[in-house]
Amino acid sequence: MEIGRGKTGRRAYSLDEIGLVPSRRTRDPEEVSIAWQIDAYRFELPVVVAPMDSVVSPATAIAIGRLGGLAPLDLEGLWTRFEDPSPLLEECSTLDAAAATRRLQEIYAAPIQEDLIGRRIEEIRSSGVTTAVRLSPQRTVQYHKAVIDAGVDIFVIRGTTVSAEHVSGRAEPLNLKQFIYELDVPVIVGGCATHTAALHLMRTGAAGVLVGFGGGASHTTRNVLGVAVPMATAISDVAAARRDYMDESGGRYVHVIADGGMGTSGDIAKAIACGADAVMVGSPLARAAEAPGHGFHWGSEAHHPDLPRGRRVEFGTVGTLEQILHGPSSVADGSMNLMGALKRTMASTGYSDIKEFQRVEVVVAPTHS
């Protein structure tokens, strides 16, 4: 499309702008499987919780694992900066909106204590659930040995935008291909939003690729940096890269995980329909009674020391983690019983598992229609 005489751009679609089409066949929701598997690890729910302090603590990581999902702990968050961050998490939920960003910057200025990395990982591991943690690309080289020594199962390297070819004249950049090759654990890396960027990340040997810029409801990347790719188009493009990489590599499958911008069960269903194997969500679970943010939600972008690209958002509390994931729901807005809704969507469109459901017909359906 022509934007002006000197610039053209492709029309892209958000999840709000598409709809799913029922097929000629329907199924019993109880006969639908929403399980997925990455490397040797199988999960009953296609849900990876966003590694944000407002959602994931060691306790909620364990609870999510027992409910069938995966919750990576942010190793650059408060749980590795403080012996007991509970009072600070409580404070974060009581801050005046005008002062929230500055106070978050002050709190997160405390140094990461490397010994706490191993202790937090062991706390989660000892419960018997699959253990995952997150580091940014900038800190992966510095702390990855402590992570591996602690016995983590899945390593998440997550940033706003992660590339396989970072150019810097100030510091030696992370060589993702070499780094992943030398690790003995599956690595999930992202975010990215284009076919080309995803293909390059897949060639590093990653087991999974995150699509999107993370943060979702709590980030302001579009306002601050002008960077934005609507999620329906981004997921579809990266799913196409997965297909092309399978051909190129002789059949190696890289999982696509939609990251951010999914606040309701309908959004989750549409993300998977566009080609995601699983979704990374934060705000729906920030509403849980057990969430460390006490009804508030924020990510690492919100406390960047130089250029914050996120904000603390108030969502309130709607129910327990189990109610939000498995129901029963007491509201009709798609914020509870997320997995029950996904099963019903798949049953209504006639599909029995995630891979089949990725073939569902999709139409452009603007929200005002």
JSON list of N, CA and C in Angstrom, two decimals, residues 272-332:
[
{"chain": "A", "resi": 272, "resn": "ILE", "atom": "N", "xyz": [-3.13, -18.92, 18.19]},
{"chain": "A", "resi": 272, "resn": "ILE", "atom": "CA", "xyz": [-2.82, -20.30, 17.80]},
{"chain": "A", "resi": 272, "resn": "ILE", "atom": "C", "xyz": [-3.32, -20.58, 16.39]},
{"chain": "A", "resi": 273, "resn": "ALA", "atom": "N", "xyz": [-4.48, -20.05, 16.04]},
{"chain": "A", "resi": 273, "resn": "ALA", "atom": "CA", "xyz": [-5.01, -20.22, 14.68]},
{"chain": "A", "resi": 273, "resn": "ALA", "atom": "C", "xyz": [-4.08, -19.64, 13.63]},
{"chain": "A", "resi": 274, "resn": "CYS", "atom": "N", "xyz": [-3.37, -18.57, 13.99]},
{"chain": "A", "resi": 274, "resn": "CYS", "atom": "CA", "xyz": [-2.44, -17.94, 13.05]},
{"chain": "A", "resi": 274, "resn": "CYS", "atom": "C", "xyz": [-1.13, -18.71, 12.92]},
{"chain": "A", "resi": 275, "resn": "GLY", "atom": "N", "xyz": [-0.92, -19.71, 13.78]},
{"chain": "A", "resi": 275, "resn": "GLY", "atom": "CA", "xyz": [0.27, -20.54, 13.64]},
{"chain": "A", "resi": 275, "resn": "GLY", "atom": "C", "xyz": [1.09, -20.74, 14.89]},
{"chain": "A", "resi": 276, "resn": "ALA", "atom": "N", "xyz": [0.72, -20.14, 16.02]},
{"chain": "A", "resi": 276, "resn": "ALA", "atom": "CA", "xyz": [1.49, -20.31, 17.26]},
{"chain": "A", "resi": 276, "resn": "ALA", "atom": "C", "xyz": [1.27, -21.70, 17.83]},
{"chain": "A", "resi": 277, "resn": "ASP", "atom": "N", "xyz": [2.31, -22.28, 18.41]},
{"chain": "A", "resi": 277, "resn": "ASP", "atom": "CA", "xyz": [2.20, -23.55, 19.11]},
{"chain": "A", "resi": 277, "resn": "ASP", "atom": "C", "xyz": [1.79, -23.34, 20.56]},
{"chain": "A", "resi": 278, "resn": "ALA", "atom": "N", "xyz": [2.11, -22.18, 21.09]},
{"chain": "A", "resi": 278, "resn": "ALA", "atom": "CA", "xyz": [1.77, -21.82, 22.47]},
{"chain": "A", "resi": 278, "resn": "ALA", "atom": "C", "xyz": [1.75, -20.31, 22.56]},
{"chain": "A", "resi": 279, "resn": "VAL", "atom": "N", "xyz": [1.28, -19.79, 23.70]},
{"chain": "A", "resi": 279, "resn": "VAL", "atom": "CA", "xyz": [1.22, -18.35, 23.89]},
{"chain": "A", "resi": 279, "resn": "VAL", "atom": "C", "xyz": [1.94, -17.98, 25.18]},
{"chain": "A", "resi": 280, "resn": "MET", "atom": "N", "xyz": [2.56, -16.81, 25.18]},
{"chain": "A", "resi": 280, "resn": "MET", "atom": "CA", "xyz": [3.17, -16.25, 26.39]},
{"chain": "A", "resi": 280, "resn": "MET", "atom": "C", "xyz": [2.30, -15.09, 26.83]},
{"chain": "A", "resi": 281, "resn": "VAL", "atom": "N", "xyz": [1.65, -15.23, 27.98]},
{"chain": "A", "resi": 281, "resn": "VAL", "atom": "CA", "xyz": [0.71, -14.22, 28.44]},
{"chain": "A", "resi": 281, "resn": "VAL", "atom": "C", "xyz": [1.09, -13.75, 29.84]},
{"chain": "A", "resi": 282, "resn": "GLY", "atom": "N", "xyz": [0.79, -12.49, 30.12]},
{"chain": "A", "resi": 282, "resn": "GLY", "atom": "CA", "xyz": [1.05, -11.92, 31.43]},
{"chain": "A", "resi": 282, "resn": "GLY", "atom": "C", "xyz": [-0.18, -11.33, 32.07]},
{"chain": "A", "resi": 283, "resn": "SER", "atom": "N", "xyz": [-0.83, -10.39, 31.37]},
{"chain": "A", "resi": 283, "resn": "SER", "atom": "CA", "xyz": [-1.94, -9.64, 31.98]},
{"chain": "A", "resi": 283, "resn": "SER", "atom": "C", "xyz": [-3.10, -10.52, 32.43]},
{"chain": "A", "resi": 284, "resn": "PRO", "atom": "N", "xyz": [-3.50, -11.58, 31.70]},
{"chain": "A", "resi": 284, "resn": "PRO", "atom": "CA", "xyz": [-4.60, -12.40, 32.21]},
{"chain": "A", "resi": 284, "resn": "PRO", "atom": "C", "xyz": [-4.31, -13.01, 33.57]},
{"chain": "A", "resi": 285, "resn": "LEU", "atom": "N", "xyz": [-3.03, -13.38, 33.81]},
{"chain": "A", "resi": 285, "resn": "LEU", "atom": "CA", "xyz": [-2.67, -14.02, 35.07]},
{"chain": "A", "resi": 285, "resn": "LEU", "atom": "C", "xyz": [-2.26, -13.01, 36.14]},
{"chain": "A", "resi": 286, "resn": "ALA", "atom": "N", "xyz": [-2.02, -11.76, 35.74]},
{"chain": "A", "resi": 286, "resn": "ALA", "atom": "CA", "xyz": [-1.79, -10.71, 36.73]},
{"chain": "A", "resi": 286, "resn": "ALA", "atom": "C", "xyz": [-3.05, -10.44, 37.54]},
{"chain": "A", "resi": 287, "resn": "ARG", "atom": "N", "xyz": [-4.19, -10.91, 37.04]},
{"chain": "A", "resi": 287, "resn": "ARG", "atom": "CA", "xyz": [-5.46, -10.73, 37.74]},
{"chain": "A", "resi": 287, "resn": "ARG", "atom": "C", "xyz": [-5.70, -11.81, 38.80]},
{"chain": "A", "resi": 288, "resn": "ALA", "atom": "N", "xyz": [-4.76, -12.77, 38.92]},
{"chain": "A", "resi": 288, "resn": "ALA", "atom": "CA", "xyz": [-4.96, -13.87, 39.86]},
{"chain": "A", "resi": 288, "resn": "ALA", "atom": "C", "xyz": [-4.73, -13.41, 41.30]},
{"chain": "A", "resi": 289, "resn": "ALA", "atom": "N", "xyz": [-5.44, -14.03, 42.22]},
{"chain": "A", "resi": 289, "resn": "ALA", "atom": "CA", "xyz": [-5.28, -13.70, 43.64]},
{"chain": "A", "resi": 289, "resn": "ALA", "atom": "C", "xyz": [-3.87, -13.98, 44.13]},
{"chain": "A", "resi": 290, "resn": "GLU", "atom": "N", "xyz": [-3.20, -14.98, 43.52]},
{"chain": "A", "resi": 290, "resn": "GLU", "atom": "CA", "xyz": [-1.84, -15.35, 43.95]},
{"chain": "A", "resi": 290, "resn": "GLU", "atom": "C", "xyz": [-0.75, -14.50, 43.30]},
{"chain": "A", "resi": 291, "resn": "ALA", "atom": "N", "xyz": [-1.10, -13.68, 42.32]},
{"chain": "A", "resi": 291, "resn": "ALA", "atom": "CA", "xyz": [-0.09, -12.92, 41.57]},
{"chain": "A", "resi": 291, "resn": "ALA", "atom": "C", "xyz": [0.69, -11.99, 42.49]},
{"chain": "A", "resi": 292, "resn": "PRO", "atom": "N", "xyz": [2.03, -11.97, 42.37]},
{"chain": "A", "resi": 292, "resn": "PRO", "atom": "CA", "xyz": [2.86, -11.13, 43.25]},
{"chain": "A", "resi": 292, "resn": "PRO", "atom": "C", "xyz": [2.59, -9.64, 43.12]},
{"chain": "A", "resi": 293, "resn": "GLY", "atom": "N", "xyz": [2.00, -9.21, 41.98]},
{"chain": "A", "resi": 293, "resn": "GLY", "atom": "CA", "xyz": [1.75, -7.78, 41.77]},
{"chain": "A", "resi": 293, "resn": "GLY", "atom": "C", "xyz": [0.51, -7.25, 42.44]},
{"chain": "A", "resi": 294, "resn": "HIS", "atom": "N", "xyz": [-0.25, -8.13, 43.12]},
{"chain": "A", "resi": 294, "resn": "HIS", "atom": "CA", "xyz": [-1.45, -7.70, 43.86]},
{"chain": "A", "resi": 294, "resn": "HIS", "atom": "C", "xyz": [-2.42, -6.92, 42.97]},
{"chain": "A", "resi": 295, "resn": "GLY", "atom": "N", "xyz": [-2.64, -7.43, 41.75]},
{"chain": "A", "resi": 295, "resn": "GLY", "atom": "CA", "xyz": [-3.59, -6.78, 40.85]},
{"chain": "A", "resi": 295, "resn": "GLY", "atom": "C", "xyz": [-2.98, -5.75, 39.93]},
{"chain": "A", "resi": 296, "resn": "PHE", "atom": "N", "xyz": [-1.67, -5.45, 40.10]},
{"chain": "A", "resi": 296, "resn": "PHE", "atom": "CA", "xyz": [-0.96, -4.54, 39.20]},
{"chain": "A", "resi": 296, "resn": "PHE", "atom": "C", "xyz": [-0.01, -5.36, 38.32]},
{"chain": "A", "resi": 297, "resn": "HIS", "atom": "N", "xyz": [0.35, -4.79, 37.19]},
{"chain": "A", "resi": 297, "resn": "HIS", "atom": "CA", "xyz": [1.15, -5.53, 36.21]},
{"chain": "A", "resi": 297, "resn": "HIS", "atom": "C", "xyz": [2.21, -4.62, 35.60]},
{"chain": "A", "resi": 298, "resn": "TRP", "atom": "N", "xyz": [3.45, -5.09, 35.54]},
{"chain": "A", "resi": 298, "resn": "TRP", "atom": "CA", "xyz": [4.51, -4.33, 34.90]},
{"chain": "A", "resi": 298, "resn": "TRP", "atom": "C", "xyz": [5.61, -5.30, 34.46]},
{"chain": "A", "resi": 299, "resn": "GLY", "atom": "N", "xyz": [6.37, -4.89, 33.47]},
{"chain": "A", "resi": 299, "resn": "GLY", "atom": "CA", "xyz": [7.47, -5.71, 32.97]},
{"chain": "A", "resi": 299, "resn": "GLY", "atom": "C", "xyz": [8.79, -4.99, 33.09]},
{"chain": "A", "resi": 300, "resn": "SER", "atom": "N", "xyz": [9.84, -5.63, 32.57]},
{"chain": "A", "resi": 300, "resn": "SER", "atom": "CA", "xyz": [11.18, -5.05, 32.68]},
{"chain": "A", "resi": 300, "resn": "SER", "atom": "C", "xyz": [11.30, -3.74, 31.91]},
{"chain": "A", "resi": 301, "resn": "GLU", "atom": "N", "xyz": [10.45, -3.55, 30.88]},
{"chain": "A", "resi": 301, "resn": "GLU", "atom": "CA", "xyz": [10.50, -2.29, 30.13]},
{"chain": "A", "resi": 301, "resn": "GLU", "atom": "C", "xyz": [10.12, -1.10, 30.99]},
{"chain": "A", "resi": 302, "resn": "ALA", "atom": "N", "xyz": [9.34, -1.35, 32.04]},
{"chain": "A", "resi": 302, "resn": "ALA", "atom": "CA", "xyz": [8.80, -0.25, 32.85]},
{"chain": "A", "resi": 302, "resn": "ALA", "atom": "C", "xyz": [9.85, 0.40, 33.74]},
{"chain": "A", "resi": 303, "resn": "HIS", "atom": "N", "xyz": [10.96, -0.32, 34.01]},
{"chain": "A", "resi": 303, "resn": "HIS", "atom": "CA", "xyz": [11.95, 0.26, 34.92]},
{"chain": "A", "resi": 303, "resn": "HIS", "atom": "C", "xyz": [13.33, 0.41, 34.27]},
{"chain": "A", "resi": 304, "resn": "HIS", "atom": "N", "xyz": [13.36, 0.48, 32.93]},
{"chain": "A", "resi": 304, "resn": "HIS", "atom": "CA", "xyz": [14.64, 0.70, 32.25]},
{"chain": "A", "resi": 304, "resn": "HIS", "atom": "C", "xyz": [15.26, 2.00, 32.77]},
{"chain": "A", "resi": 305, "resn": "PRO", "atom": "N", "xyz": [16.54, 1.99, 33.12]},
{"chain": "A", "resi": 305, "resn": "PRO", "atom": "CA", "xyz": [17.12, 3.17, 33.77]},
{"chain": "A", "resi": 305, "resn": "PRO", "atom": "C", "xyz": [17.22, 4.40, 32.88]},
{"chain": "A", "resi": 306, "resn": "ASP", "atom": "N", "xyz": [17.27, 4.21, 31.56]},
{"chain": "A", "resi": 306, "resn": "ASP", "atom": "CA", "xyz": [17.46, 5.34, 30.65]},
{"chain": "A", "resi": 306, "resn": "ASP", "atom": "C", "xyz": [16.23, 5.68, 29.81]},
{"chain": "A", "resi": 307, "resn": "LEU", "atom": "N", "xyz": [15.50, 4.64, 29.38]},
{"chain": "A", "resi": 307, "resn": "LEU", "atom": "CA", "xyz": [14.39, 4.87, 28.47]},
{"chain": "A", "resi": 307, "resn": "LEU", "atom": "C", "xyz": [13.27, 3.88, 28.75]},
{"chain": "A", "resi": 308, "resn": "PRO", "atom": "N", "xyz": [12.47, 4.14, 29.78]},
{"chain": "A", "resi": 308, "resn": "PRO", "atom": "CA", "xyz": [11.35, 3.23, 30.08]},
{"chain": "A", "resi": 308, "resn": "PRO", "atom": "C", "xyz": [10.40, 3.13, 28.89]},
{"chain": "A", "resi": 309, "resn": "ARG", "atom": "N", "xyz": [9.99, 1.88, 28.60]},
{"chain": "A", "resi": 309, "resn": "ARG", "atom": "CA", "xyz": [9.08, 1.63, 27.48]},
{"chain": "A", "resi": 309, "resn": "ARG", "atom": "C", "xyz": [7.89, 0.79, 27.94]},
{"chain": "A", "resi": 310, "resn": "GLY", "atom": "N", "xyz": [7.52, 1.01, 29.19]},
{"chain": "A", "resi": 310, "resn": "GLY", "atom": "CA", "xyz": [6.39, 0.29, 29.75]},
{"chain": "A", "resi": 310, "resn": "GLY", "atom": "C", "xyz": [5.85, 1.05, 30.93]},
{"chain": "A", "resi": 311, "resn": "ARG", "atom": "N", "xyz": [4.74, 0.59, 31.44]},
{"chain": "A", "resi": 311, "resn": "ARG", "atom": "CA", "xyz": [4.13, 1.26, 32.58]},
{"chain": "A", "resi": 311, "resn": "ARG", "atom": "C", "xyz": [3.51, 0.22, 33.50]},
{"chain": "A", "resi": 312, "resn": "ARG", "atom": "N", "xyz": [3.27, 0.64, 34.71]},
{"chain": "A", "resi": 312, "resn": "ARG", "atom": "CA", "xyz": [2.56, -0.21, 35.66]},
{"chain": "A", "resi": 312, "resn": "ARG", "atom": "C", "xyz": [1.06, -0.03, 35.42]},
{"chain": "A", "resi": 313, "resn": "VAL", "atom": "N", "xyz": [0.35, -1.13, 35.22]},
{"chain": "A", "resi": 313, "resn": "VAL", "atom": "CA", "xyz": [-1.06, -1.10, 34.87]},
{"chain": "A", "resi": 313, "resn": "VAL", "atom": "C", "xyz": [-1.86, -1.79, 35.97]},
{"chain": "A", "resi": 314, "resn": "GLU", "atom": "N", "xyz": [-3.00, -1.22, 36.33]},
{"chain": "A", "resi": 314, "resn": "GLU", "atom": "CA", "xyz": [-3.86, -1.85, 37.33]},
{"chain": "A", "resi": 314, "resn": "GLU", "atom": "C", "xyz": [-4.94, -2.68, 36.64]},
{"chain": "A", "resi": 315, "resn": "PHE", "atom": "N", "xyz": [-5.00, -3.98, 37.00]},
{"chain": "A", "resi": 315, "resn": "PHE", "atom": "CA", "xyz": [-6.01, -4.87, 36.44]},
{"chain": "A", "resi": 315, "resn": "PHE", "atom": "C", "xyz": [-7.01, -5.34, 37.50]},
{"chain": "A", "resi": 316, "resn": "GLY", "atom": "N", "xyz": [-6.62, -5.28, 38.76]},
{"chain": "A", "resi": 316, "resn": "GLY", "atom": "CA", "xyz": [-7.48, -5.82, 39.79]},
{"chain": "A", "resi": 316, "resn": "GLY", "atom": "C", "xyz": [-7.37, -7.34, 39.85]},
{"chain": "A", "resi": 317, "resn": "THR", "atom": "N", "xyz": [-8.22, -7.95, 40.66]},
{"chain": "A", "resi": 317, "resn": "THR", "atom": "CA", "xyz": [-8.19, -9.40, 40.86]},
{"chain": "A", "resi": 317, "resn": "THR", "atom": "C", "xyz": [-9.55, -9.98, 40.52]},
{"chain": "A", "resi": 318, "resn": "VAL", "atom": "N", "xyz": [-9.54, -11.09, 39.73]},
{"chain": "A", "resi": 318, "resn": "VAL", "atom": "CA", "xyz": [-10.81, -11.70, 39.33]},
{"chain": "A", "resi": 318, "resn": "VAL", "atom": "C", "xyz": [-11.00, -13.10, 39.89]},
{"chain": "A", "resi": 319, "resn": "GLY", "atom": "N", "xyz": [-9.92, -13.77, 40.27]},
{"chain": "A", "resi": 319, "resn": "GLY", "atom": "CA", "xyz": [-10.05, -15.13, 40.78]},
{"chain": "A", "resi": 319, "resn": "GLY", "atom": "C", "xyz": [-8.69, -15.76, 41.01]},
{"chain": "A", "resi": 320, "resn": "THR", "atom": "N", "xyz": [-8.66, -17.05, 41.26]},
{"chain": "A", "resi": 320, "resn": "THR", "atom": "CA", "xyz": [-7.41, -17.76, 41.48]},
{"chain": "A", "resi": 320, "resn": "THR", "atom": "C", "xyz": [-6.77, -18.13, 40.15]},
{"chain": "A", "resi": 321, "resn": "LEU", "atom": "N", "xyz": [-5.51, -18.55, 40.20]},
{"chain": "A", "resi": 321, "resn": "LEU", "atom": "CA", "xyz": [-4.84, -19.02, 38.99]},
{"chain": "A", "resi": 321, "resn": "LEU", "atom": "C", "xyz": [-5.63, -20.16, 38.35]},
{"chain": "A", "resi": 322, "resn": "GLU", "atom": "N", "xyz": [-6.10, -21.07, 39.18]},
{"chain": "A", "resi": 322, "resn": "GLU", "atom": "CA", "xyz": [-6.84, -22.21, 38.64]},
{"chain": "A", "resi": 322, "resn": "GLU", "atom": "C", "xyz": [-8.13, -21.77, 37.97]},
{"chain": "A", "resi": 323, "resn": "GLN", "atom": "N", "xyz": [-8.83, -20.82, 38.57]},
{"chain": "A", "resi": 323, "resn": "GLN", "atom": "CA", "xyz": [-10.06, -20.33, 37.95]},
{"chain": "A", "resi": 323, "resn": "GLN", "atom": "C", "xyz": [-9.79, -19.61, 36.63]},
{"chain": "A", "resi": 324, "resn": "ILE", "atom": "N", "xyz": [-8.73, -18.84, 36.58]},
{"chain": "A", "resi": 324, "resn": "ILE", "atom": "CA", "xyz": [-8.40, -18.10, 35.36]},
{"chain": "A", "resi": 324, "resn": "ILE", "atom": "C", "xyz": [-8.02, -19.07, 34.24]},
{"chain": "A", "resi": 325, "resn": "LEU", "atom": "N", "xyz": [-7.30, -20.12, 34.56]},
{"chain": "A", "resi": 325, "resn": "LEU", "atom": "CA", "xyz": [-6.88, -21.08, 33.54]},
{"chain": "A", "resi": 325, "resn": "LEU", "atom": "C", "xyz": [-7.96, -22.12, 33.24]},
{"chain": "A", "resi": 326, "resn": "HIS", "atom": "N", "xyz": [-8.57, -22.67, 34.28]},
{"chain": "A", "resi": 326, "resn": "HIS", "atom": "CA", "xyz": [-9.45, -23.83, 34.10]},
{"chain": "A", "resi": 326, "resn": "HIS", "atom": "C", "xyz": [-10.91, -23.57, 34.47]},
{"chain": "A", "resi": 327, "resn": "GLY", "atom": "N", "xyz": [-11.22, -22.41, 35.03]},
{"chain": "A", "resi": 327, "resn": "GLY", "atom": "CA", "xyz": [-12.59, -22.10, 35.39]},
{"chain": "A", "resi": 327, "resn": "GLY", "atom": "C", "xyz": [-12.98, -22.69, 36.73]},
{"chain": "A", "resi": 328, "resn": "PRO", "atom": "N", "xyz": [-14.24, -22.57, 37.10]},
{"chain": "A", "resi": 328, "resn": "PRO", "atom": "CA", "xyz": [-15.31, -21.97, 36.28]},
{"chain": "A", "resi": 328, "resn": "PRO", "atom": "C", "xyz": [-15.22, -20.45, 36.23]},
{"chain": "A", "resi": 329, "resn": "SER", "atom": "N", "xyz": [-15.78, -19.88, 35.17]},
{"chain": "A", "resi": 329, "resn": "SER", "atom": "CA", "xyz": [-15.76, -18.43, 35.01]},
{"chain": "A", "resi": 329, "resn": "SER", "atom": "C", "xyz": [-17.05, -17.82, 35.57]},
{"chain": "A", "resi": 330, "resn": "SER", "atom": "N", "xyz": [-16.91, -16.67, 36.18]},
{"chain": "A", "resi": 330, "resn": "SER", "atom": "CA", "xyz": [-18.07, -15.94, 36.67]},
{"chain": "A", "resi": 330, "resn": "SER", "atom": "C", "xyz": [-18.29, -14.65, 35.90]},
{"chain": "A", "resi": 331, "resn": "VAL", "atom": "N", "xyz": [-17.54, -14.47, 34.80]},
{"chain": "A", "resi": 331, "resn": "VAL", "atom": "CA", "xyz": [-17.67, -13.27, 33.96]},
{"chain": "A", "resi": 331, "resn": "VAL", "atom": "C", "xyz": [-17.77, -13.69, 32.50]},
{"chain": "A", "resi": 332, "resn": "ALA", "atom": "N", "xyz": [-18.23, -12.79, 31.66]},
{"chain": "A", "resi": 332, "resn": "ALA", "atom": "CA", "xyz": [-18.44, -13.12, 30.25]},
{"chain": "A", "resi": 332, "resn": "ALA", "atom": "C", "xyz": [-17.53, -12.33, 29.32]}
]
